[in-house]
GROMACS .gro file of N, CA and C in nm:
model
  429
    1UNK      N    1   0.082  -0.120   0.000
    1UNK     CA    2   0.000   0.000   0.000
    1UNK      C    3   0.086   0.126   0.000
    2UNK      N    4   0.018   0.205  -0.071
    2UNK     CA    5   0.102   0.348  -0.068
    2UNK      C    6   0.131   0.424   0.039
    3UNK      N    7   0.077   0.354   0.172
    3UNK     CA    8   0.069   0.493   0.252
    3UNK      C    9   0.103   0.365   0.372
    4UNK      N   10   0.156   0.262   0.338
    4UNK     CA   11   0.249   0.182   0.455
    4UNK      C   12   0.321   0.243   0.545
    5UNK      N   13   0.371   0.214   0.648
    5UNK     CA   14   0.492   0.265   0.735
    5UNK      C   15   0.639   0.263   0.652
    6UNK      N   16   0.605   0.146   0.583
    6UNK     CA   17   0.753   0.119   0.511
    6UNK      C   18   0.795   0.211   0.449
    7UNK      N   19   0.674   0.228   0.330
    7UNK     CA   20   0.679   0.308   0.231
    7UNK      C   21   0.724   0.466   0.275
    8UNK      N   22   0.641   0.520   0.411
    8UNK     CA   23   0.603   0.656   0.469
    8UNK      C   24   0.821   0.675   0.497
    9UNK      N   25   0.832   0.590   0.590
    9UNK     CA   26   0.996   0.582   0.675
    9UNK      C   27   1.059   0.607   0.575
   10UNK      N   28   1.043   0.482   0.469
   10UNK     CA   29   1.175   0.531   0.295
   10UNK      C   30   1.227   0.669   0.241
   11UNK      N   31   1.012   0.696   0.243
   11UNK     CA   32   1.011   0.821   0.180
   11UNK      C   33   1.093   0.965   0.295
   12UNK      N   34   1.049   0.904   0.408
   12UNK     CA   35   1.096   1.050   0.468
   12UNK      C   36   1.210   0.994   0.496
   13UNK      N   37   1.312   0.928   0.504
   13UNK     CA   38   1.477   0.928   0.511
   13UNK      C   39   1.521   0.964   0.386
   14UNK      N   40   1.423   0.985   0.246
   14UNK     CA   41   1.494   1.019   0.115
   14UNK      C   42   1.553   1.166   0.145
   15UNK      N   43   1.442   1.233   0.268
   15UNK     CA   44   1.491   1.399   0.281
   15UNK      C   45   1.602   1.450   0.358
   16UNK      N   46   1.646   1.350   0.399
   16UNK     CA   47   1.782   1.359   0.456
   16UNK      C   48   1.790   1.402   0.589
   17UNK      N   49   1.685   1.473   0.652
   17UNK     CA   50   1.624   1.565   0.760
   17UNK      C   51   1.669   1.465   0.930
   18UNK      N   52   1.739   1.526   0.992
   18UNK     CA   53   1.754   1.424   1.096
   18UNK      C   54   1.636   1.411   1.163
   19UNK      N   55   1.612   1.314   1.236
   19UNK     CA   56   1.495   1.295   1.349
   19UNK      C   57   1.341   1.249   1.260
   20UNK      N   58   1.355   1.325   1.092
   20UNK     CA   59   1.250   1.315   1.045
   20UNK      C   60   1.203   1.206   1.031
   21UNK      N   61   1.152   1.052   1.085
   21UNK     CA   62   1.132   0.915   1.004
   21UNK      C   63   1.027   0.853   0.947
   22UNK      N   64   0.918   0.932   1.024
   22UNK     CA   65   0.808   0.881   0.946
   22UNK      C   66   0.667   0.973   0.872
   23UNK      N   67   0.760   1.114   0.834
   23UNK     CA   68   0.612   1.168   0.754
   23UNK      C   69   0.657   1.189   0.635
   24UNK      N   70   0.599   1.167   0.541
   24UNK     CA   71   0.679   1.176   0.433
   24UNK      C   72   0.568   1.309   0.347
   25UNK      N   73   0.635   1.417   0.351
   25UNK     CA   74   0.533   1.525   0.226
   25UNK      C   75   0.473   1.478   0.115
   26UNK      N   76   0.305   1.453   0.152
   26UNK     CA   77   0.186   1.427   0.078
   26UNK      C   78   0.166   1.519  -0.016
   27UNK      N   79   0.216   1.631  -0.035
   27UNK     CA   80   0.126   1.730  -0.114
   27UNK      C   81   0.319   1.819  -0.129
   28UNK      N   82   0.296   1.878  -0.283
   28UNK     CA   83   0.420   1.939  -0.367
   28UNK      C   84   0.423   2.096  -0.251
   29UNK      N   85   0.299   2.095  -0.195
   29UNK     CA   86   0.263   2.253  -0.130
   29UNK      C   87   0.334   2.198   0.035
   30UNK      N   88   0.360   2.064   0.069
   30UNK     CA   89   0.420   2.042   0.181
   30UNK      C   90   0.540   2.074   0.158
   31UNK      N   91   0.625   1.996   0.057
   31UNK     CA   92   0.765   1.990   0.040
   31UNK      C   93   0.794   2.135   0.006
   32UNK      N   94   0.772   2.233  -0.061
   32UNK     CA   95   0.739   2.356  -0.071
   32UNK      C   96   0.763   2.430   0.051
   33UNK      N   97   0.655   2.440   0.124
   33UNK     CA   98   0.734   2.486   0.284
   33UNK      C   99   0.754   2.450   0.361
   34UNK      N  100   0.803   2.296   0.367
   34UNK     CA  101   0.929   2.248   0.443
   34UNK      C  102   1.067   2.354   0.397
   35UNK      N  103   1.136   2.326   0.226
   35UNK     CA  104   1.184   2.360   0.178
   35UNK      C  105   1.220   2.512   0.192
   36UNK      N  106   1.087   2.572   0.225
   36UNK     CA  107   1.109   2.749   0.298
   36UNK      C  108   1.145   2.761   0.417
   37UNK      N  109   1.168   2.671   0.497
   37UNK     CA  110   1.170   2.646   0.665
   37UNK      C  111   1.316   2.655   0.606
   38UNK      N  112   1.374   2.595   0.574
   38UNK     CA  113   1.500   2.582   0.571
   38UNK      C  114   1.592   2.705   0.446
   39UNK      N  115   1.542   2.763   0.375
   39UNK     CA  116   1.555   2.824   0.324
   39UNK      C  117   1.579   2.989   0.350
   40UNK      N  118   1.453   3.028   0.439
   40UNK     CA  119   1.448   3.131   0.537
   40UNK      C  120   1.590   3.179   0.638
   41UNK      N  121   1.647   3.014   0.627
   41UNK     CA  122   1.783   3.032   0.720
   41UNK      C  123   1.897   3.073   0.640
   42UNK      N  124   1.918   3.057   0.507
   42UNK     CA  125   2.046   3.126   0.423
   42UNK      C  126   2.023   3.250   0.396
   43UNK      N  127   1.833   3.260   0.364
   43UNK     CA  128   1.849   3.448   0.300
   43UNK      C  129   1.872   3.527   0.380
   44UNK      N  130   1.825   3.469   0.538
   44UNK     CA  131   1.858   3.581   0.654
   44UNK      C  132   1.969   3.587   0.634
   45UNK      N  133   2.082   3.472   0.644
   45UNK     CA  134   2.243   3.486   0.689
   45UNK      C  135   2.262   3.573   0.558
   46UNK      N  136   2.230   3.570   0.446
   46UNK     CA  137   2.252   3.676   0.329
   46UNK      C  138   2.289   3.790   0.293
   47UNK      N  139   2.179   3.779   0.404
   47UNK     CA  140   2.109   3.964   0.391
   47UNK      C  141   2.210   4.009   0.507
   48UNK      N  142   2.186   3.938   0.657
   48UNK     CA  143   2.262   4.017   0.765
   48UNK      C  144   2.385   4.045   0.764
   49UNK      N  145   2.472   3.945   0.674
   49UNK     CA  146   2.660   3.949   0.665
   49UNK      C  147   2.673   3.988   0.563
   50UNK      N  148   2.569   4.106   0.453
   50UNK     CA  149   2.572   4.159   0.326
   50UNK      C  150   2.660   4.044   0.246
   51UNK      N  151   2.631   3.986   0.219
   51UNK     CA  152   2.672   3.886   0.101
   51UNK      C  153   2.619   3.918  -0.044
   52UNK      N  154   2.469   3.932   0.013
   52UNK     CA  155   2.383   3.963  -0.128
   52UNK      C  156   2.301   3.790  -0.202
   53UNK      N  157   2.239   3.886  -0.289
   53UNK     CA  158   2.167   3.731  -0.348
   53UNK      C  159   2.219   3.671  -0.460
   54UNK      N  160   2.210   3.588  -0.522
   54UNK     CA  161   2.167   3.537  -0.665
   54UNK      C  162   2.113   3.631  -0.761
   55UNK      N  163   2.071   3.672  -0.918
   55UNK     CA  164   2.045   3.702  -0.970
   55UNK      C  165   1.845   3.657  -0.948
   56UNK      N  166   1.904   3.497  -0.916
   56UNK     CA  167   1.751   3.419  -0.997
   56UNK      C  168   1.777   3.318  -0.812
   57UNK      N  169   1.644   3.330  -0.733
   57UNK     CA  170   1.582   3.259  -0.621
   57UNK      C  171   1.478   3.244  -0.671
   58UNK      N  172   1.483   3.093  -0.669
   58UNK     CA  173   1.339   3.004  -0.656
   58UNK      C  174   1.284   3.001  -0.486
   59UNK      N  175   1.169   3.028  -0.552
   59UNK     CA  176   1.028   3.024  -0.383
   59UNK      C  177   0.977   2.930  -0.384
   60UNK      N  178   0.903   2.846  -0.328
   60UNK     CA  179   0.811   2.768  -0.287
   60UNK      C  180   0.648   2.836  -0.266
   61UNK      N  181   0.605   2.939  -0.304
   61UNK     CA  182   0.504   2.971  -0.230
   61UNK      C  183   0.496   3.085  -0.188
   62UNK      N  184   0.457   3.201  -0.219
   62UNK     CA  185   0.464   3.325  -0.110
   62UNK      C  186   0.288   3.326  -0.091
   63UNK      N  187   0.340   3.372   0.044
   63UNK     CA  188   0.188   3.377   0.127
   63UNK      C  189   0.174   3.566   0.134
   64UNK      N  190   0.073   3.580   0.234
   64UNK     CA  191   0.038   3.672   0.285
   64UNK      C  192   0.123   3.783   0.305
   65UNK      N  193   0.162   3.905   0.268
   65UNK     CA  194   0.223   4.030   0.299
   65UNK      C  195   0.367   4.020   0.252
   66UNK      N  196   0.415   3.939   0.125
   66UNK     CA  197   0.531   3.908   0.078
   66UNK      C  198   0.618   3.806   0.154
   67UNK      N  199   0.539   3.721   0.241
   67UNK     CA  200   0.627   3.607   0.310
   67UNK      C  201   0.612   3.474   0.204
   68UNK      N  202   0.697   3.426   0.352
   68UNK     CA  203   0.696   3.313   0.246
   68UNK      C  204   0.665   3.236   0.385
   69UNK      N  205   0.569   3.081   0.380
   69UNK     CA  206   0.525   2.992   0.453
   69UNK      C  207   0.599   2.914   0.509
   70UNK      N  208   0.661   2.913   0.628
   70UNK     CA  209   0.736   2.826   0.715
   70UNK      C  210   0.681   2.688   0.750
   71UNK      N  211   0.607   2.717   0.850
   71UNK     CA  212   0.477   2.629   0.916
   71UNK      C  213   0.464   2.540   0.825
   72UNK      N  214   0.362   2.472   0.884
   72UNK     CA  215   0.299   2.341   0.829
   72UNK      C  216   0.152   2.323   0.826
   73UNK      N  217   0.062   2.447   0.852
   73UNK     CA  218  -0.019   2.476   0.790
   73UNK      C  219  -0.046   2.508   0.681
   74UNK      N  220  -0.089   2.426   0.505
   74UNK     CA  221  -0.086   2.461   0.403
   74UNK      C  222  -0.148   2.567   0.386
   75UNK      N  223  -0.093   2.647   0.268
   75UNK     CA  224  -0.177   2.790   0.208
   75UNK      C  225  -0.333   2.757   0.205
   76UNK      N  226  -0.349   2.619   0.131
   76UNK     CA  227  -0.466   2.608   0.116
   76UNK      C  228  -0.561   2.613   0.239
   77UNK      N  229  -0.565   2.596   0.356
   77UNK     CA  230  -0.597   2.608   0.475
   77UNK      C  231  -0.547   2.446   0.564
   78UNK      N  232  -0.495   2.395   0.509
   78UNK     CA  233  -0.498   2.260   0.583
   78UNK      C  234  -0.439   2.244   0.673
   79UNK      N  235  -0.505   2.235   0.828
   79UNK     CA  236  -0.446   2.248   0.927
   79UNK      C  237  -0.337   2.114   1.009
   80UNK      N  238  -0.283   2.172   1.051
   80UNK     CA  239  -0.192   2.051   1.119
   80UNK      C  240  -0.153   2.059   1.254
   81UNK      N  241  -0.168   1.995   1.335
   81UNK     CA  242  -0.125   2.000   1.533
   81UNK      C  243   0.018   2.035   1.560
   82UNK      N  244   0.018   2.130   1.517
   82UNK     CA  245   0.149   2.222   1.548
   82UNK      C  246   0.137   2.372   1.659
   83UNK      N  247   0.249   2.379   1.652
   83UNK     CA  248   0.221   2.498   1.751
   83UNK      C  249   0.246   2.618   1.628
   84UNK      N  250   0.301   2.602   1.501
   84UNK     CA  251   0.367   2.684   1.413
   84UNK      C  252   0.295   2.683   1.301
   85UNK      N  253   0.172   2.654   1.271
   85UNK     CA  254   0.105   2.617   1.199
   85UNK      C  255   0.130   2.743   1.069
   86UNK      N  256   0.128   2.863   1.099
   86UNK     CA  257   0.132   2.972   0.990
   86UNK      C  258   0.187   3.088   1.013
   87UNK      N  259   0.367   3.031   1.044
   87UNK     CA  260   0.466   3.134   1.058
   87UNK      C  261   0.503   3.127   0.930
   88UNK      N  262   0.604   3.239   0.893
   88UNK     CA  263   0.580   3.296   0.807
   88UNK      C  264   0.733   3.384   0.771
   89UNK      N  265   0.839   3.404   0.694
   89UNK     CA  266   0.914   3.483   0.691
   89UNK      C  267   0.960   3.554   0.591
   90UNK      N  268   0.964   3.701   0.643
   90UNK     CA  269   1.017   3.812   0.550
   90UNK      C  270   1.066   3.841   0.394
   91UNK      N  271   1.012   3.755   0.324
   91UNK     CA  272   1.039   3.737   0.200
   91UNK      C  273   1.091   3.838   0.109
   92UNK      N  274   0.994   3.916   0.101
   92UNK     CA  275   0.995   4.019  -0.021
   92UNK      C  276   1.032   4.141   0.042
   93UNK      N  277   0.984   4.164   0.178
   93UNK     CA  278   1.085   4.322   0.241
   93UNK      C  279   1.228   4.243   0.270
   94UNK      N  280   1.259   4.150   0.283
   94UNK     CA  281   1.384   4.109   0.289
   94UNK      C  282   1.455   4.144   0.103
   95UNK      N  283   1.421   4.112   0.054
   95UNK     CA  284   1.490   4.125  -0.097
   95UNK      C  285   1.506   4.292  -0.142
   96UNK      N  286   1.341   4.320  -0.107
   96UNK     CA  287   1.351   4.475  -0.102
   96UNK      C  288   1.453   4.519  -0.033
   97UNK      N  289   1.445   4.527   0.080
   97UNK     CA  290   1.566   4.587   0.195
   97UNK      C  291   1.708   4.590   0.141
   98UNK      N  292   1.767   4.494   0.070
   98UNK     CA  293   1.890   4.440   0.027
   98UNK      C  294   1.872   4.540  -0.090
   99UNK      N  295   1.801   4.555  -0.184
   99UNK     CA  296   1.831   4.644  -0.283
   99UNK      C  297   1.816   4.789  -0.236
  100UNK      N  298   1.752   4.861  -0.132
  100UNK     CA  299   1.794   4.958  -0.093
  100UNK      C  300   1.910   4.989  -0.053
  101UNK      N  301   1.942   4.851   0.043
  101UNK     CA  302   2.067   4.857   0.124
  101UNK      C  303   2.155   4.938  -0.009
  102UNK      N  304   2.199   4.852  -0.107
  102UNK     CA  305   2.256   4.848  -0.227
  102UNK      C  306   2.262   4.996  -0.305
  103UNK      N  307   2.176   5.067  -0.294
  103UNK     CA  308   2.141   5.203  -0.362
  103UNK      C  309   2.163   5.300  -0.264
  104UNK      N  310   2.126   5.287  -0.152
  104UNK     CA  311   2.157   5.389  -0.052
  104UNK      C  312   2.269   5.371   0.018
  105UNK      N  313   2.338   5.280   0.017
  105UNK     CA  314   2.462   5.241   0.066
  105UNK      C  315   2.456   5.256   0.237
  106UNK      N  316   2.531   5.379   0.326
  106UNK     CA  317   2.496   5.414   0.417
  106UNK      C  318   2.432   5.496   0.505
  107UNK      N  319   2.335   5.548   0.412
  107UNK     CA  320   2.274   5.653   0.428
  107UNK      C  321   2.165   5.645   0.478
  108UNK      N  322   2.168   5.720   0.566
  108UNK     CA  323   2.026   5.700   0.698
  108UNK      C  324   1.923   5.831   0.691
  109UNK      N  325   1.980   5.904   0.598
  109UNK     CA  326   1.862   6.046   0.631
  109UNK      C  327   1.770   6.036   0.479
  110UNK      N  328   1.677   6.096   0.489
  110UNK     CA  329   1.530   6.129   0.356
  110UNK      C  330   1.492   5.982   0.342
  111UNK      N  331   1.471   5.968   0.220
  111UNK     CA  332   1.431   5.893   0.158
  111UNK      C  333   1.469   5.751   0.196
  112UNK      N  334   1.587   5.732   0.168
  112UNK     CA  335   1.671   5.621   0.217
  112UNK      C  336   1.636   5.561   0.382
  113UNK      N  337   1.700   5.716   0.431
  113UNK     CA  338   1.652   5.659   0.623
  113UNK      C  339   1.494   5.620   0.611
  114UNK      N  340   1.383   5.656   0.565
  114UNK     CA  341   1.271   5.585   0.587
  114UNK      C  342   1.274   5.473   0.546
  115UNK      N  343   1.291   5.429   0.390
  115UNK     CA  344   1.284   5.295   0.357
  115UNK      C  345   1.365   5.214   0.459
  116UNK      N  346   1.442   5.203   0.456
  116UNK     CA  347   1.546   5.156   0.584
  116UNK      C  348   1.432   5.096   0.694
  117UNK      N  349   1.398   5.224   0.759
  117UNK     CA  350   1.351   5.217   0.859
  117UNK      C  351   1.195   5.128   0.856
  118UNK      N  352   1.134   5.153   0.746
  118UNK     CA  353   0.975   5.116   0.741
  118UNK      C  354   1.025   4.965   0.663
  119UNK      N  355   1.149   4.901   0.607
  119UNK     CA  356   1.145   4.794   0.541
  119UNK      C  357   1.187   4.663   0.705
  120UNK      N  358   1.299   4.754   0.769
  120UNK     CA  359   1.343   4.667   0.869
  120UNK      C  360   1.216   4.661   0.955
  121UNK      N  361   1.130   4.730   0.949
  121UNK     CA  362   1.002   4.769   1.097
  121UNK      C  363   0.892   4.632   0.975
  122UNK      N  364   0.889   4.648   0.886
  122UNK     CA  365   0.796   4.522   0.801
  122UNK      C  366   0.862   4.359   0.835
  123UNK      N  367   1.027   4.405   0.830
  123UNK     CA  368   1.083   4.211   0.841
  123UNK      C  369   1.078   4.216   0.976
  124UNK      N  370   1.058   4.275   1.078
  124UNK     CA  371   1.066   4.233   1.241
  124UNK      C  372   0.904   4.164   1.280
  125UNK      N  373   0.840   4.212   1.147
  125UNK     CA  374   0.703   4.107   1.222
  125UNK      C  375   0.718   3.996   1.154
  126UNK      N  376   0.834   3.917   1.088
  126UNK     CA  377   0.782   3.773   1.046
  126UNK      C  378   0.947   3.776   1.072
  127UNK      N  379   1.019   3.747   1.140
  127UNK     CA  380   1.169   3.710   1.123
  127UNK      C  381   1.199   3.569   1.113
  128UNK      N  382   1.314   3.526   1.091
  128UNK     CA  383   1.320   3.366   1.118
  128UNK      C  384   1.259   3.328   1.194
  129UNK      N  385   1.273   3.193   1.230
  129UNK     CA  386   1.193   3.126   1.319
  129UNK      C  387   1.227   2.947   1.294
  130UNK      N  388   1.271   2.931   1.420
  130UNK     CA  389   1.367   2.801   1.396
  130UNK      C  390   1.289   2.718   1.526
  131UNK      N  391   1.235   2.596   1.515
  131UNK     CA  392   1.165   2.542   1.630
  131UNK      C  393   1.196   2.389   1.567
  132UNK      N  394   1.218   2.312   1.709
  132UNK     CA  395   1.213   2.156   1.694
  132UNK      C  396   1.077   2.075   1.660
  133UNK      N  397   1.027   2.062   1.544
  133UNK     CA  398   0.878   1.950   1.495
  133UNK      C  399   0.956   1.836   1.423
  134UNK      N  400   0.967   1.737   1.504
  134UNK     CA  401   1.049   1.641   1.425
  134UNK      C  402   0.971   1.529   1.332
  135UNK      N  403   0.819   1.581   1.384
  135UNK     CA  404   0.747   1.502   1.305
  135UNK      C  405   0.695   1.554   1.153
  136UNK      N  406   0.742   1.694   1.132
  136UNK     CA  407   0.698   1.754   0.986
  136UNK      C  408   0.860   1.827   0.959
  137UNK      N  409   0.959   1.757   1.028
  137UNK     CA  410   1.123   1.783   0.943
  137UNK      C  411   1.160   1.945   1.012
  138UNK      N  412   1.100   1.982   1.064
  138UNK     CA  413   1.192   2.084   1.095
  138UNK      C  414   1.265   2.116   1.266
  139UNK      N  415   1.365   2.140   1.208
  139UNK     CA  416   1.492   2.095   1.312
  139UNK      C  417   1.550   2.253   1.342
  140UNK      N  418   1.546   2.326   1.464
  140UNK     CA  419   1.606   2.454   1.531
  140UNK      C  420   1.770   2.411   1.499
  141UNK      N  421   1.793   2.328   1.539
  141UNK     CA  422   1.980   2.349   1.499
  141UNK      C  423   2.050   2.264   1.392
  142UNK      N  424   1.927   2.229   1.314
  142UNK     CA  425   2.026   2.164   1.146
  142UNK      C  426   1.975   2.218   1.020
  143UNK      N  427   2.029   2.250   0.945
  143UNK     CA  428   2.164   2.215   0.933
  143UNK      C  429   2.249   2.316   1.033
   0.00000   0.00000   0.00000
């Protein structure tokens, strides 16, 4: 049967995820923001040690107010017994922010000092967010 233990364990050790062993992502919109859970953790380090991006980032999904879906509550509404069900992180004021950074360089007054100010005051309501659910793969200290 498709939805054996055997089958479920295979599938979720294919993700490499420690602790993860037996749920394996039913739906392309799971693996999606699993995939942002972990993802959320390089653009921050990105952005904060000015590294900068890629030309071309693939998303999984953007949700609500330019985030992108952490949790394990699907977009579609499908709920799950989590405590994290529809966190959420800084997506698009994060990318934004970086290209100001980039144009305004260090400049804190007019124009610049607001964006600055109103882009960092937008990513402080969804920031990372790293929590132990070992039953939907996401792990606070891995990678």
């Amino acid at each position: 049967p498709l939805h054996s233990d055997d089958v479920a364990s295979n599938c979720a050790k294919q993700f490499g995820i420690p602790n993860m062993t037996e749920w394996c992502p039913p739906t392309l919109q799971d693996i999606g923001q699993l995939a942002n859970y972990y993802k959320q953790i390089t653009l921050e380090e990105a952005y904060v040690n000015g590294w900068g991006f890629p030309n071309a980032i693939y998303i999984d999904g953007l949700d609500w107010d330019g985030t992108i879906r952490t949790g394990t509550q699907l977009l579609n509404g499908r709920k799950r017994d989590t405590d994290h069900n529809t966190d959420a992180y800084a997506y698009a004021d994060t990318m934004v922010a970086w290209n100001v950074q980039v144009a305004c360089g260090d400049s804190t007054g007019g124009t610049c000092g607001d964006l600055k100010t109103t882009l960092e005051t937008r990513r402080a309501k969804h920031p990372v967010a790293r929590w132990d659910d070992h039953a939907y793969g996401r792990q606070a200290s891995w990678p």
